[in-house]
Every structure is written in structure tokens, then in C-alpha cells.
């Protein structure tokens, strides 16, 4: 289905039945909230075209209000089937915080319809599917940080409209927040938190701003400036959410039997190898990985089940940290 057909369907769903009505201006705003890039004049032409195919009518006043006729049969409009309802239910459960506020409001009736379809078709496997699947965090679960509702909505508006923001941001360790303009590039969910990827002022390098550290956010009229060639997925794949400590490293580990089995299933890198060590239960793991702070967090989490052999600098760093930790716990 092409974009025009989808827009027509959305318009038909947004038009109320007599005696209620909706203006072209209101339709234009609602369609923009749903992500349709179209001008008001095109909406007016669409309404005239649709009125020739469907039982629609417009009032004689200014501005004209469009309505379905009272006797119009609306059952021919596409209805939710269990598969579509299930998709909407799971999207609402897991993606609501990543959707623009206006889109959430506009889709609220659709989410309710999806829930109603699933409640009324409880005998089908699809209807019961949402009760049989869940997302569980791999690490220690933490309570989500509190995010200002106005900040959340303003960030969404800026991303949707391609506008700059002025934020008051209190970085970790700072006593007072600082104000400066940013160019929003994307919104990322990570570890229960939400982060705005943006460039600050006129600097070209993207940074990550935690929404819960934004004291306030104001939408500016200036268009957001996007660095040449920026792509959010490539930014994330390029370790944009990890603290880089250098380039790639050739990592050599001695790992316990259970950890070897685990990493045989979930490899550290495409070139990972696991080989038995003569006379020992452990196995030797070799892999090329990015040298990041997250790698160190990951290695620390396995305690005595992993020994870093190479690189020597990483081995010394972790040995010093573990010695300090041992001293703390013996005190």
C-alpha cells in the first residue's frame, strides 16, 4: 500500500459522523502528527476526491467541516484482525516511550481497539500470544530514572519537526545545569534509560544526552543541523554508546567451562576461537574486540570465571582494580 492510500485511510478514520465534523485545518494537523508530510491545500483536494467515492459531506460555513453521513456504512473500512491487534499491543507495551506524544494520543483509540479485538478473540493462539512473551533485562534491573513529561514531549516534537532545542542540562558530577542549543539527531533506549543523540551548539561531533538529566527543553524555530553522512544506526554500531579507550584489541582470555559454553553460543566477535588448554579445565578464548569501557564492565562481571591474558595493559588494569576491591572487602 503506497503513502497516498495510507493517508486516505487515515483521513477516512479521522472524519466523524454527523452531527460532528472536522475542518481541513484540523485534519492537516492530525495527519502531520501521524507523520504525513503534506500541505493543507492537498488535504482539501483529497477531501473533494474522497467525497466522490464515499458518503462524505461538508458544511456550508467557513471553515467547512467534513463528516460522514449519518446513514453511512463504515464497515467497509479496514478493521483490525488479531495479527494486527497483537502487533499494536506489543508495540504499545514496549515502544510507547519512543513514539512521539502526539502520535501516542492519536493512536490511543487504535490501541484500545486492538486490546478489544484480543479480548474478544481469546480462543485464538494470536490473542493469547502477548501473555506468553516478555522482555527480561540481562543485567541487574534498575528502576527507571524520572523524566519530565514536558521534556519528553518537547524532545519528540523537535525530532518530528526537525527543529533545534535549547536544553538546560545537568551532567553527572555537575553542581548546576548548563543551557545551550542542541541539534537533535535521534532517540535511543538503553538499559531502561532514554538518550537524545545530538550535536551541541555548532560542534559536529554527536553526543548522548540523558533525558532524565534535562531540567528543561525549549523548542526553537531554527532547523536542526545534521552532520554530513550521519546515520543513527551506524552511530550505534560504531560504539557511539560506549566510552572508547582506543581501537580494536586482540583479546586473549582463560575462561571457565561454563563460561566457555556460554560464549560458544554468544560469541564476542566473528573471529572468536575457543581452544582447550592442556591439563586444565579452562579454555583459551581469542577474539578481536573494541577496546571500550563497556568491555571492562563485562569482564569484571564474571569475577574468577575469566582471566585476562592479553593485552598486558588490560590485565594489569584489572589486576589493580581487583586488588583494591579485595582490600575494601577485607577491611
Coordinates of C-alpha atoms in Angstrom, one line a residue, residues 30-153:
X30 CA -3.7 15.4 12.9
X31 CA -2.1 13.9 9.8
X32 CA 1.1 15.8 10.4
X33 CA 1.1 14.4 14.0
X34 CA 0.9 10.9 12.4
X35 CA 4.0 11.7 10.3
X36 CA 2.4 12.5 6.9
X37 CA 4.2 15.4 5.2
X38 CA 1.5 17.2 3.2
X39 CA 0.2 20.7 2.9
X40 CA -3.3 21.9 3.7
X41 CA -4.2 22.6 0.1
X42 CA -3.5 18.9 -0.8
X43 CA -5.8 17.9 2.1
X44 CA -8.6 20.0 0.7
X45 CA -8.2 18.4 -2.7
X46 CA -8.1 14.9 -1.1
X47 CA -11.4 15.6 0.7
X48 CA -13.1 16.6 -2.6
X49 CA -11.8 13.5 -4.3
X50 CA -12.9 11.2 -1.4
X51 CA -16.3 12.8 -1.3
X52 CA -16.9 11.5 -4.8
X53 CA -16.1 7.9 -3.7
X54 CA -17.5 7.8 -0.1
X55 CA -20.7 9.2 1.6
X56 CA -19.0 12.3 2.9
X57 CA -20.5 15.8 3.2
X58 CA -19.2 19.3 4.1
X59 CA -21.0 22.1 5.9
X60 CA -21.7 25.4 4.1
X61 CA -20.0 27.6 6.7
X62 CA -16.4 28.9 6.8
X63 CA -14.3 26.9 7.5
X64 CA -16.2 23.9 6.1
X65 CA -16.5 20.9 8.3
X66 CA -16.4 17.4 6.8
X67 CA -18.5 14.5 8.1
X68 CA -19.7 11.0 7.3
X69 CA -23.4 10.9 6.5
X70 CA -25.5 9.6 9.4
X71 CA -26.6 6.5 7.3
X72 CA -23.0 5.8 6.0
X73 CA -21.9 2.2 6.5
X74 CA -18.3 2.3 7.8
X75 CA -17.8 -1.5 8.0
X76 CA -16.0 -1.4 4.6
X77 CA -13.1 0.4 6.2
X78 CA -10.2 -1.9 7.1
X79 CA -10.7 -3.5 10.6
X80 CA -8.1 -4.9 12.9
X81 CA -7.5 -8.6 12.6
X82 CA -5.9 -10.5 15.5
X83 CA -2.4 -10.3 13.9
X84 CA -2.6 -6.5 13.5
X85 CA -4.1 -6.2 17.0
X86 CA -1.3 -8.2 18.5
X87 CA 1.4 -6.1 16.8
X88 CA -0.2 -2.9 18.2
X89 CA -0.5 -4.4 21.7
X90 CA 3.2 -5.3 21.8
X91 CA 4.2 -2.0 20.2
X92 CA 2.3 -0.1 22.9
X93 CA 3.9 -2.2 25.6
X94 CA 7.5 -2.0 24.5
X95 CA 7.8 1.1 22.3
X96 CA 5.5 3.7 23.8
X97 CA 8.3 5.8 25.2
X98 CA 10.0 6.0 21.8
X99 CA 6.8 7.2 20.0
X100 CA 6.1 11.0 19.7
X101 CA 3.5 12.1 22.2
X102 CA 1.1 13.4 19.5
X103 CA 1.3 10.1 17.8
X104 CA 0.5 8.2 21.0
X105 CA -2.5 10.4 21.6
X106 CA -3.7 10.0 18.0
X107 CA -3.2 6.2 18.2
X108 CA -4.9 5.8 21.7
X109 CA -8.2 4.7 20.2
X110 CA -6.4 2.3 17.9
X111 CA -4.6 0.7 20.9
X112 CA -7.9 0.4 22.7
X113 CA -9.4 -1.3 19.6
X114 CA -6.5 -3.7 19.5
X115 CA -7.0 -4.6 23.1
X116 CA -10.7 -5.1 22.5
X117 CA -10.1 -7.4 19.5
X118 CA -7.7 -9.5 21.6
X119 CA -10.1 -9.7 24.5
X120 CA -13.0 -10.7 22.2
X121 CA -10.9 -13.4 20.4
X122 CA -9.3 -15.1 23.4
X123 CA -9.7 -18.6 21.8
X124 CA -7.1 -17.9 19.1
X125 CA -3.4 -18.5 19.7
X126 CA -2.6 -15.0 18.5
X127 CA -4.9 -13.4 21.0
X128 CA -3.1 -15.2 23.8
X129 CA 0.4 -14.6 22.5
X130 CA 1.1 -11.3 24.4
X131 CA 0.6 -13.3 27.6
X132 CA 3.3 -15.8 26.6
X133 CA 6.1 -13.5 25.6
X134 CA 8.2 -11.0 27.7
X135 CA 11.4 -9.0 27.6
X136 CA 13.7 -9.6 30.5
X137 CA 16.9 -7.4 31.2
X138 CA 20.1 -9.4 31.1
X139 CA 21.8 -7.3 33.7
X140 CA 20.8 -6.2 37.2
X141 CA 17.4 -4.4 36.7
X142 CA 17.3 -0.8 37.9
X143 CA 14.4 1.5 38.5
X144 CA 13.9 3.9 35.5
X145 CA 15.1 7.4 36.1
X146 CA 12.4 10.1 36.3
X147 CA 11.9 12.1 33.1
X148 CA 10.0 15.3 32.9
X149 CA 6.8 14.8 30.8
X150 CA 7.3 18.2 29.2
X151 CA 11.0 17.4 28.3
X152 CA 9.9 14.1 26.8
X153 CA 7.2 15.7 24.7

